[in-house]
């Protein structure tokens, strides 16, 4: 069996100073009533104004080259900004996917024209992307997608539909995985990534509501949608390799264990005010120990990114452990909070969102079973 090595990271003073700046900014924004903390705010907290403010603070596209609107900061500087935003439950959903994965995808595979067109606008918090991978009959088995793009004069003609497309009703573009040549024995061949402008004729974005009634994800139907050759990402036929590289960014961040942190924070406050009994203290203590460990592991993933090493296996492991943790925060809250405290409006909102969003945590970005398969292969036991 191969060992999975995760290095322990010590954050420098420079990084901690940046953390202080982000905290002060968030405190001022909260006190000014510009946002209220929410659980799962990276998926459901859409606020274009807030994203633009983060762009003005230079906290988007942080690790990208300056010539494309970035700041050439380290993966750790980016990490502390992300963790502070998530811990505060700030509304970061508008730009989240573009900053996390579409930007790095363009940096790695995009043309010069695409980098110049898209990256500065993403870094200023003004341009949003959706991720068009899953389809009604293809989720975990992504290579079975049936959306097709056929070559036409000057571009490609797309037909097909994507599903569970987070934020597509707000996004300007969707990076869309399509089949560009007929399926062969190697199902990973013949797939390509195309940038679909979601305002193009032939695109319909239909809401899918979650059980709270909220609208965060969609079905995106494409009927004879034209995409110009200039909007192909990387090489035609390399879509599988490129999508897998993108998924490593998708799975590697602190959002995979901090989605319900605002509820944990609220739990502390309630138990401090009420005086925690032994059962509650033990339950919270256990959560905190796991949080510290997960954070160490997650920083280890950021360390791999900083060194340019693909974090895919480690990120899969951290995501599996992380999503279980963020789901259990809601369960512990249910068990330890007394009825009067549970009826406080602030608690009720955080708790309801944590509980009702949590079934999606272990599905989005790759299900538990798929992640465990990746880890098993990575350590050589499968
Ligand atoms: C909140 C949320 C947001 C999302 N946002 C997006 C988005 O923006 N863009 C996008 O493209 N997709 C998005 N998705 C879709 C997500 O990527 C898929 O739900 C996920 O990949 C699983 O696919 P599926 O739902 O088709 O389930 P399936 O793949 O059908 O899986 C069903 C069950 O079978 C299990 N299973 C499947 N294959 C295997 C196997 N080989 N071995 C063992 N068990 C297996 C799975 O683990 C799961 O439990 C989102 C999903 C959620 C919940």
GROMACS .gro file of C-alpha atoms and ligand atoms in nm:
model
  435
    1UNK     CA    1   0.000   0.000   0.000
    2UNK     CA    2   0.129   0.347  -0.092
    3UNK     CA    3   0.146   0.618   0.172
    4UNK     CA    4  -0.050   0.942   0.133
    5UNK     CA    5   0.175   1.217   0.263
    6UNK     CA    6   0.022   1.543   0.381
    7UNK     CA    7   0.268   1.803   0.505
    8UNK     CA    8   0.186   2.010   0.811
    9UNK     CA    9   0.188   2.378   0.715
   10UNK     CA   10   0.278   2.674   0.934
   11UNK     CA   11   0.114   2.993   0.809
   12UNK     CA   12   0.349   3.292   0.800
   13UNK     CA   13   0.291   3.622   0.980
   14UNK     CA   14   0.224   3.785   0.642
   15UNK     CA   15  -0.063   3.542   0.585
   16UNK     CA   16  -0.201   3.601   0.935
   17UNK     CA   17  -0.194   3.979   0.878
   18UNK     CA   18  -0.401   3.925   0.565
   19UNK     CA   19  -0.645   3.716   0.771
   20UNK     CA   20  -0.687   4.012   1.007
   21UNK     CA   21  -0.764   4.241   0.714
   22UNK     CA   22  -1.029   4.001   0.580
   23UNK     CA   23  -1.187   3.970   0.926
   24UNK     CA   24  -1.206   4.347   0.968
   25UNK     CA   25  -1.361   4.383   0.623
   26UNK     CA   26  -1.620   4.114   0.699
   27UNK     CA   27  -1.703   4.261   1.039
   28UNK     CA   28  -1.763   4.604   0.882
   29UNK     CA   29  -1.979   4.453   0.606
   30UNK     CA   30  -2.185   4.255   0.860
   31UNK     CA   31  -2.229   4.551   1.091
   32UNK     CA   32  -2.336   4.770   0.799
   33UNK     CA   33  -2.608   4.514   0.728
   34UNK     CA   34  -2.459   4.421   0.390
   35UNK     CA   35  -2.486   4.052   0.469
   36UNK     CA   36  -2.617   3.808   0.728
   37UNK     CA   37  -2.418   3.488   0.791
   38UNK     CA   38  -2.561   3.183   0.616
   39UNK     CA   39  -2.465   2.819   0.593
   40UNK     CA   40  -2.361   2.688   0.251
   41UNK     CA   41  -2.309   3.046   0.133
   42UNK     CA   42  -2.064   2.943  -0.138
   43UNK     CA   43  -2.346   2.765  -0.320
   44UNK     CA   44  -2.646   2.971  -0.217
   45UNK     CA   45  -2.525   3.318  -0.120
   46UNK     CA   46  -2.552   3.506  -0.450
   47UNK     CA   47  -2.464   3.876  -0.422
   48UNK     CA   48  -2.297   4.037  -0.724
   49UNK     CA   49  -2.225   4.357  -0.527
   50UNK     CA   50  -2.040   4.162  -0.263
   51UNK     CA   51  -1.838   3.975  -0.529
   52UNK     CA   52  -1.741   4.307  -0.689
   53UNK     CA   53  -1.628   4.437  -0.349
   54UNK     CA   54  -1.405   4.131  -0.308
   55UNK     CA   55  -1.265   4.203  -0.654
   56UNK     CA   56  -1.187   4.561  -0.545
   57UNK     CA   57  -1.007   4.421  -0.238
   58UNK     CA   58  -0.790   4.208  -0.476
   59UNK     CA   59  -0.921   3.889  -0.313
   60UNK     CA   60  -1.029   3.713  -0.633
   61UNK     CA   61  -0.795   3.547  -0.882
   62UNK     CA   62  -0.535   3.597  -0.612
   63UNK     CA   63  -0.277   3.346  -0.737
   64UNK     CA   64  -0.305   3.441  -1.106
   65UNK     CA   65  -0.048   3.646  -1.299
   66UNK     CA   66  -0.088   4.023  -1.269
   67UNK     CA   67  -0.113   4.057  -1.648
   68UNK     CA   68  -0.449   3.873  -1.627
   69UNK     CA   69  -0.588   4.070  -1.334
   70UNK     CA   70  -0.439   3.846  -1.063
   71UNK     CA   71  -0.219   3.931  -0.766
   72UNK     CA   72   0.052   3.661  -0.789
   73UNK     CA   73  -0.017   3.564  -0.427
   74UNK     CA   74   0.052   3.222  -0.274
   75UNK     CA   75  -0.201   2.937  -0.240
   76UNK     CA   76  -0.191   3.002   0.138
   77UNK     CA   77  -0.284   3.368   0.103
   78UNK     CA   78  -0.576   3.259  -0.112
   79UNK     CA   79  -0.659   2.988   0.143
   80UNK     CA   80  -0.697   3.222   0.440
   81UNK     CA   81  -0.919   3.459   0.241
   82UNK     CA   82  -1.140   3.164   0.141
   83UNK     CA   83  -1.160   3.023   0.493
   84UNK     CA   84  -1.248   3.359   0.648
   85UNK     CA   85  -1.523   3.418   0.389
   86UNK     CA   86  -1.668   3.072   0.448
   87UNK     CA   87  -1.639   3.088   0.826
   88UNK     CA   88  -1.828   3.419   0.820
   89UNK     CA   89  -2.101   3.270   0.596
   90UNK     CA   90  -2.048   3.554   0.348
   91UNK     CA   91  -2.238   3.561   0.015
   92UNK     CA   92  -1.970   3.438  -0.223
   93UNK     CA   93  -2.164   3.214  -0.463
   94UNK     CA   94  -2.169   3.453  -0.762
   95UNK     CA   95  -1.797   3.429  -0.837
   96UNK     CA   96  -1.709   3.106  -0.652
   97UNK     CA   97  -1.685   2.858  -0.942
   98UNK     CA   98  -1.515   3.103  -1.178
   99UNK     CA   99  -1.253   3.198  -0.919
  100UNK     CA  100  -1.200   2.842  -0.796
  101UNK     CA  101  -1.188   2.640  -1.115
  102UNK     CA  102  -1.272   2.818  -1.442
  103UNK     CA  103  -0.991   3.072  -1.403
  104UNK     CA  104  -0.727   2.804  -1.329
  105UNK     CA  105  -0.867   2.599  -1.622
  106UNK     CA  106  -0.815   2.893  -1.861
  107UNK     CA  107  -0.469   2.964  -1.720
  108UNK     CA  108  -0.368   2.607  -1.791
  109UNK     CA  109  -0.544   2.533  -2.118
  110UNK     CA  110  -0.702   2.856  -2.247
  111UNK     CA  111  -0.583   3.059  -2.546
  112UNK     CA  112  -0.422   3.398  -2.495
  113UNK     CA  113  -0.742   3.556  -2.625
  114UNK     CA  114  -0.955   3.366  -2.369
  115UNK     CA  115  -0.721   3.458  -2.082
  116UNK     CA  116  -0.739   3.825  -2.174
  117UNK     CA  117  -1.113   3.820  -2.231
  118UNK     CA  118  -1.219   3.630  -1.918
  119UNK     CA  119  -0.959   3.636  -1.639
  120UNK     CA  120  -0.952   4.010  -1.552
  121UNK     CA  121  -1.335   4.019  -1.546
  122UNK     CA  122  -1.347   3.714  -1.315
  123UNK     CA  123  -1.085   3.871  -1.087
  124UNK     CA  124  -1.287   4.189  -1.063
  125UNK     CA  125  -1.591   3.988  -0.946
  126UNK     CA  126  -1.799   4.077  -1.251
  127UNK     CA  127  -1.802   3.765  -1.466
  128UNK     CA  128  -1.951   3.435  -1.350
  129UNK     CA  129  -1.924   3.083  -1.487
  130UNK     CA  130  -2.130   2.767  -1.436
  131UNK     CA  131  -1.994   2.413  -1.454
  132UNK     CA  132  -2.164   2.202  -1.723
  133UNK     CA  133  -2.061   1.846  -1.649
  134UNK     CA  134  -2.354   1.640  -1.512
  135UNK     CA  135  -2.645   1.532  -1.732
  136UNK     CA  136  -2.980   1.367  -1.661
  137UNK     CA  137  -2.826   1.023  -1.724
  138UNK     CA  138  -2.462   1.094  -1.645
  139UNK     CA  139  -2.331   1.195  -1.306
  140UNK     CA  140  -2.062   0.978  -1.153
  141UNK     CA  141  -2.018   0.806  -1.489
  142UNK     CA  142  -1.931   1.132  -1.660
  143UNK     CA  143  -1.777   0.970  -1.967
  144UNK     CA  144  -2.126   0.855  -2.069
  145UNK     CA  145  -2.248   1.212  -2.141
  146UNK     CA  146  -2.463   1.251  -2.450
  147UNK     CA  147  -2.451   1.627  -2.516
  148UNK     CA  148  -2.298   1.653  -2.862
  149UNK     CA  149  -2.118   1.928  -3.049
  150UNK     CA  150  -2.102   1.886  -3.427
  151UNK     CA  151  -1.854   2.076  -3.642
  152UNK     CA  152  -2.010   2.351  -3.850
  153UNK     CA  153  -1.860   2.642  -4.040
  154UNK     CA  154  -1.662   2.857  -3.794
  155UNK     CA  155  -1.760   2.664  -3.482
  156UNK     CA  156  -1.974   2.396  -3.322
  157UNK     CA  157  -2.345   2.320  -3.298
  158UNK     CA  158  -2.445   2.189  -2.952
  159UNK     CA  159  -2.748   1.980  -2.859
  160UNK     CA  160  -2.814   1.824  -2.520
  161UNK     CA  161  -2.887   1.907  -2.159
  162UNK     CA  162  -2.696   1.954  -1.837
  163UNK     CA  163  -2.844   1.914  -1.493
  164UNK     CA  164  -2.778   2.030  -1.133
  165UNK     CA  165  -2.597   2.327  -1.287
  166UNK     CA  166  -2.534   2.551  -0.986
  167UNK     CA  167  -2.585   2.921  -1.043
  168UNK     CA  168  -2.652   2.889  -1.421
  169UNK     CA  169  -2.943   3.135  -1.380
  170UNK     CA  170  -2.692   3.401  -1.271
  171UNK     CA  171  -2.384   3.297  -1.468
  172UNK     CA  172  -2.275   3.454  -1.796
  173UNK     CA  173  -2.106   3.143  -1.938
  174UNK     CA  174  -2.094   2.768  -1.882
  175UNK     CA  175  -1.788   2.551  -1.948
  176UNK     CA  176  -1.965   2.261  -2.116
  177UNK     CA  177  -1.834   1.909  -2.158
  178UNK     CA  178  -1.955   1.773  -2.494
  179UNK     CA  179  -1.896   1.475  -2.714
  180UNK     CA  180  -1.726   1.606  -3.030
  181UNK     CA  181  -1.664   1.273  -3.199
  182UNK     CA  182  -1.837   0.936  -3.191
  183UNK     CA  183  -1.789   0.709  -2.892
  184UNK     CA  184  -1.514   0.451  -2.928
  185UNK     CA  185  -1.404   0.173  -2.694
  186UNK     CA  186  -1.211   0.435  -2.499
  187UNK     CA  187  -1.502   0.646  -2.372
  188UNK     CA  188  -1.265   0.919  -2.253
  189UNK     CA  189  -1.173   0.999  -2.612
  190UNK     CA  190  -1.375   1.240  -2.824
  191UNK     CA  191  -1.484   1.473  -2.541
  192UNK     CA  192  -1.419   1.848  -2.547
  193UNK     CA  193  -1.487   2.158  -2.336
  194UNK     CA  194  -1.672   2.446  -2.500
  195UNK     CA  195  -1.756   2.785  -2.350
  196UNK     CA  196  -2.130   2.842  -2.392
  197UNK     CA  197  -2.260   3.197  -2.358
  198UNK     CA  198  -2.579   3.137  -2.158
  199UNK     CA  199  -2.755   3.423  -2.337
  200UNK     CA  200  -2.715   3.254  -2.680
  201UNK     CA  201  -3.039   3.167  -2.866
  202UNK     CA  202  -3.124   2.799  -2.809
  203UNK     CA  203  -3.014   2.793  -2.443
  204UNK     CA  204  -3.291   2.753  -2.179
  205UNK     CA  205  -3.211   2.759  -1.809
  206UNK     CA  206  -3.485   2.599  -1.600
  207UNK     CA  207  -3.489   2.604  -1.219
  208UNK     CA  208  -3.465   2.294  -1.002
  209UNK     CA  209  -3.573   2.382  -0.648
  210UNK     CA  210  -3.422   2.221  -0.341
  211UNK     CA  211  -3.641   2.113  -0.050
  212UNK     CA  212  -3.630   2.459   0.114
  213UNK     CA  213  -3.792   2.592  -0.204
  214UNK     CA  214  -3.472   2.783  -0.288
  215UNK     CA  215  -3.347   2.803  -0.644
  216UNK     CA  216  -2.973   2.738  -0.670
  217UNK     CA  217  -2.935   2.483  -0.942
  218UNK     CA  218  -3.083   2.427  -1.284
  219UNK     CA  219  -3.138   2.221  -1.589
  220UNK     CA  220  -2.967   2.381  -1.891
  221UNK     CA  221  -3.108   2.275  -2.225
  222UNK     CA  222  -2.916   2.347  -2.544
  223UNK     CA  223  -3.091   2.324  -2.881
  224UNK     CA  224  -2.876   2.404  -3.185
  225UNK     CA  225  -2.655   2.637  -2.985
  226UNK     CA  226  -2.368   2.785  -3.187
  227UNK     CA  227  -2.026   2.814  -3.022
  228UNK     CA  228  -1.742   2.974  -3.222
  229UNK     CA  229  -1.408   2.791  -3.265
  230UNK     CA  230  -1.245   3.060  -3.049
  231UNK     CA  231  -1.453   2.934  -2.755
  232UNK     CA  232  -1.307   2.582  -2.747
  233UNK     CA  233  -1.103   2.533  -2.428
  234UNK     CA  234  -0.770   2.360  -2.496
  235UNK     CA  235  -0.768   2.095  -2.766
  236UNK     CA  236  -1.067   1.925  -2.926
  237UNK     CA  237  -1.067   1.569  -2.786
  238UNK     CA  238  -0.886   1.661  -2.460
  239UNK     CA  239  -1.204   1.737  -2.263
  240UNK     CA  240  -1.172   1.440  -2.030
  241UNK     CA  241  -0.817   1.519  -1.920
  242UNK     CA  242  -0.903   1.887  -1.878
  243UNK     CA  243  -1.223   1.818  -1.680
  244UNK     CA  244  -1.035   1.588  -1.443
  245UNK     CA  245  -0.773   1.859  -1.384
  246UNK     CA  246  -1.059   2.101  -1.313
  247UNK     CA  247  -1.215   1.860  -1.063
  248UNK     CA  248  -0.894   1.858  -0.858
  249UNK     CA  249  -0.950   2.233  -0.800
  250UNK     CA  250  -1.319   2.171  -0.736
  251UNK     CA  251  -1.254   1.920  -0.458
  252UNK     CA  252  -0.955   2.072  -0.290
  253UNK     CA  253  -1.076   2.379  -0.102
  254UNK     CA  254  -1.190   2.461   0.252
  255UNK     CA  255  -1.553   2.483   0.132
  256UNK     CA  256  -1.556   2.104   0.156
  257UNK     CA  257  -1.567   2.116   0.535
  258UNK     CA  258  -1.673   2.472   0.623
  259UNK     CA  259  -2.022   2.489   0.464
  260UNK     CA  260  -2.190   2.472   0.807
  261UNK     CA  261  -1.923   2.647   1.014
  262UNK     CA  262  -2.152   2.949   1.081
  263UNK     CA  263  -2.385   2.707   1.264
  264UNK     CA  264  -2.097   2.570   1.474
  265UNK     CA  265  -2.001   2.927   1.560
  266UNK     CA  266  -2.359   3.002   1.665
  267UNK     CA  267  -2.364   2.682   1.875
  268UNK     CA  268  -2.062   2.808   2.070
  269UNK     CA  269  -2.235   3.135   2.141
  270UNK     CA  270  -2.559   2.973   2.253
  271UNK     CA  271  -2.383   2.725   2.479
  272UNK     CA  272  -2.168   3.000   2.624
  273UNK     CA  273  -2.478   3.205   2.704
  274UNK     CA  274  -2.676   2.908   2.836
  275UNK     CA  275  -2.392   2.727   3.008
  276UNK     CA  276  -2.310   2.401   2.833
  277UNK     CA  277  -2.379   2.067   3.000
  278UNK     CA  278  -2.122   1.788   2.981
  279UNK     CA  279  -2.287   1.614   2.687
  280UNK     CA  280  -2.291   1.933   2.483
  281UNK     CA  281  -1.930   2.020   2.573
  282UNK     CA  282  -1.812   1.673   2.473
  283UNK     CA  283  -1.999   1.680   2.143
  284UNK     CA  284  -1.866   2.026   2.054
  285UNK     CA  285  -1.516   1.931   2.172
  286UNK     CA  286  -1.519   1.632   1.936
  287UNK     CA  287  -1.628   1.852   1.646
  288UNK     CA  288  -1.351   2.102   1.716
  289UNK     CA  289  -1.084   1.832   1.726
  290UNK     CA  290  -1.201   1.702   1.390
  291UNK     CA  291  -1.214   2.055   1.251
  292UNK     CA  292  -0.852   2.119   1.350
  293UNK     CA  293  -0.740   1.793   1.188
  294UNK     CA  294  -0.938   1.856   0.871
  295UNK     CA  295  -0.799   2.205   0.843
  296UNK     CA  296  -0.442   2.071   0.876
  297UNK     CA  297  -0.514   1.822   0.599
  298UNK     CA  298  -0.682   2.083   0.382
  299UNK     CA  299  -0.383   2.317   0.423
  300UNK     CA  300  -0.168   2.022   0.315
  301UNK     CA  301  -0.373   2.012  -0.007
  302UNK     CA  302  -0.312   2.388  -0.056
  303UNK     CA  303   0.059   2.309  -0.009
  304UNK     CA  304   0.042   2.059  -0.297
  305UNK     CA  305  -0.130   2.319  -0.516
  306UNK     CA  306   0.139   2.574  -0.425
  307UNK     CA  307   0.404   2.327  -0.541
  308UNK     CA  308   0.219   2.257  -0.865
  309UNK     CA  309   0.150   1.893  -0.764
  310UNK     CA  310  -0.196   1.755  -0.853
  311UNK     CA  311  -0.381   1.711  -0.522
  312UNK     CA  312  -0.644   1.473  -0.665
  313UNK     CA  313  -0.609   1.175  -0.427
  314UNK     CA  314  -0.551   1.383  -0.112
  315UNK     CA  315  -0.831   1.623  -0.208
  316UNK     CA  316  -1.069   1.327  -0.254
  317UNK     CA  317  -0.982   1.204   0.095
  318UNK     CA  318  -1.025   1.547   0.256
  319UNK     CA  319  -1.354   1.602   0.074
  320UNK     CA  320  -1.494   1.269   0.192
  321UNK     CA  321  -1.398   1.337   0.556
  322UNK     CA  322  -1.495   1.704   0.527
  323UNK     CA  323  -1.846   1.658   0.392
  324UNK     CA  324  -1.921   1.403   0.664
  325UNK     CA  325  -1.801   1.656   0.922
  326UNK     CA  326  -2.006   1.949   0.791
  327UNK     CA  327  -2.317   1.728   0.783
  328UNK     CA  328  -2.263   1.617   1.143
  329UNK     CA  329  -2.253   1.975   1.273
  330UNK     CA  330  -2.628   1.998   1.201
  331UNK     CA  331  -2.686   1.666   1.374
  332UNK     CA  332  -2.496   1.775   1.687
  333UNK     CA  333  -2.687   2.106   1.688
  334UNK     CA  334  -3.013   1.913   1.683
  335UNK     CA  335  -2.905   1.705   1.980
  336UNK     CA  336  -2.756   1.967   2.211
  337UNK     CA  337  -2.953   2.289   2.170
  338UNK     CA  338  -3.245   2.335   2.407
  339UNK     CA  339  -3.588   2.431   2.274
  340UNK     CA  340  -3.588   2.802   2.376
  341UNK     CA  341  -3.248   2.861   2.213
  342UNK     CA  342  -3.350   2.660   1.907
  343UNK     CA  343  -3.641   2.899   1.854
  344UNK     CA  344  -3.413   3.204   1.826
  345UNK     CA  345  -3.445   3.336   1.466
  346UNK     CA  346  -3.067   3.345   1.408
  347UNK     CA  347  -3.024   2.983   1.510
  348UNK     CA  348  -3.333   2.865   1.325
  349UNK     CA  349  -3.214   3.003   0.990
  350UNK     CA  350  -2.862   2.865   1.020
  351UNK     CA  351  -2.988   2.528   1.140
  352UNK     CA  352  -3.258   2.493   0.872
  353UNK     CA  353  -3.014   2.570   0.592
  354UNK     CA  354  -2.747   2.338   0.731
  355UNK     CA  355  -2.993   2.053   0.771
  356UNK     CA  356  -3.181   2.095   0.445
  357UNK     CA  357  -2.873   2.159   0.229
  358UNK     CA  358  -2.669   1.877   0.382
  359UNK     CA  359  -2.797   1.589   0.162
  360UNK     CA  360  -2.614   1.754  -0.129
  361UNK     CA  361  -2.277   1.789   0.048
  362UNK     CA  362  -2.155   1.436  -0.021
  363UNK     CA  363  -2.294   1.435  -0.378
  364UNK     CA  364  -2.167   1.760  -0.530
  365UNK     CA  365  -1.814   1.750  -0.668
  366UNK     CA  366  -1.811   1.367  -0.662
  367UNK     CA  367  -2.000   1.127  -0.439
  368UNK     CA  368  -1.854   0.952  -0.135
  369UNK     CA  369  -1.834   0.617  -0.318
  370UNK     CA  370  -1.653   0.770  -0.616
  371UNK     CA  371  -1.408   0.957  -0.390
  372UNK     CA  372  -1.331   0.644  -0.192
  373UNK     CA  373  -1.262   0.465  -0.521
  374UNK     CA  374  -1.010   0.739  -0.612
  375UNK     CA  375  -0.843   0.711  -0.271
  376UNK     CA  376  -0.833   0.330  -0.291
  377UNK     CA  377  -0.668   0.347  -0.636
  378UNK     CA  378  -0.434   0.624  -0.520
  379UNK     CA  379  -0.298   0.418  -0.229
  380UNK     CA  380  -0.282   0.106  -0.446
  381UNK     CA  381  -0.543  -0.112  -0.276
  382UNK     CA  382  -0.776  -0.129  -0.578
  383LIG     C1  383  -2.580   2.080  -0.447
  383LIG     C2  384  -2.530   2.022  -0.576
  383LIG     C3  385  -2.472   2.106  -0.670
  383LIG     C4  386  -2.427   2.055  -0.792
  383LIG     N1  387  -2.372   2.141  -0.885
  383LIG     C5  388  -2.331   2.091  -1.005
  383LIG     C6  389  -2.280   2.180  -1.105
  383LIG     O1  390  -2.273   2.301  -1.087
  383LIG     N2  391  -2.242   2.127  -1.226
  383LIG     C7  392  -2.250   1.993  -1.251
  383LIG     O2  393  -2.211   1.953  -1.361
  383LIG     N3  394  -2.299   1.907  -1.159
  383LIG     C8  395  -2.340   1.953  -1.037
  383LIG     N4  396  -2.392   1.867  -0.942
  383LIG     C9  397  -2.408   1.726  -0.976
  383LIG    C10  398  -2.311   1.632  -0.907
  383LIG     O3  399  -2.184   1.645  -0.963
  383LIG    C11  400  -2.371   1.491  -0.923
  383LIG     O4  401  -2.488   1.485  -0.843
  383LIG    C12  402  -2.275   1.383  -0.881
  383LIG     O5  403  -2.166   1.375  -0.967
  383LIG    C13  404  -2.346   1.246  -0.876
  383LIG     O6  405  -2.412   1.218  -0.995
  383LIG     P1  406  -2.564   1.174  -0.996
  383LIG     O7  407  -2.643   1.271  -0.916
  383LIG     O8  408  -2.605   1.151  -1.139
  383LIG     O9  409  -2.568   1.035  -0.918
  383LIG     P2  410  -2.523   0.892  -0.972
  383LIG    O10  411  -2.393   0.902  -1.041
  383LIG    O11  412  -2.637   0.833  -1.048
  383LIG    O12  413  -2.504   0.813  -0.837
  383LIG    C14  414  -2.613   0.765  -0.757
  383LIG    C15  415  -2.554   0.683  -0.643
  383LIG    O13  416  -2.482   0.569  -0.695
  383LIG    C16  417  -2.349   0.569  -0.647
  383LIG     N5  418  -2.257   0.524  -0.752
  383LIG    C17  419  -2.254   0.568  -0.880
  383LIG     N6  420  -2.152   0.505  -0.947
  383LIG    C18  421  -2.090   0.424  -0.858
  383LIG    C19  422  -1.979   0.336  -0.866
  383LIG     N7  423  -1.911   0.320  -0.978
  383LIG     N8  424  -1.944   0.267  -0.754
  383LIG    C20  425  -2.013   0.284  -0.637
  383LIG     N9  426  -2.121   0.366  -0.623
  383LIG    C21  427  -2.158   0.435  -0.732
  383LIG    C22  428  -2.319   0.714  -0.612
  383LIG    O14  429  -2.216   0.724  -0.516
  383LIG    C23  430  -2.453   0.762  -0.559
  383LIG    O15  431  -2.468   0.728  -0.424
  383LIG    C24  432  -2.438   1.914  -0.819
  383LIG    C25  433  -2.497   1.831  -0.724
  383LIG    C26  434  -2.543   1.883  -0.604
  383LIG    C27  435  -2.605   1.788  -0.505
   0.00000   0.00000   0.00000
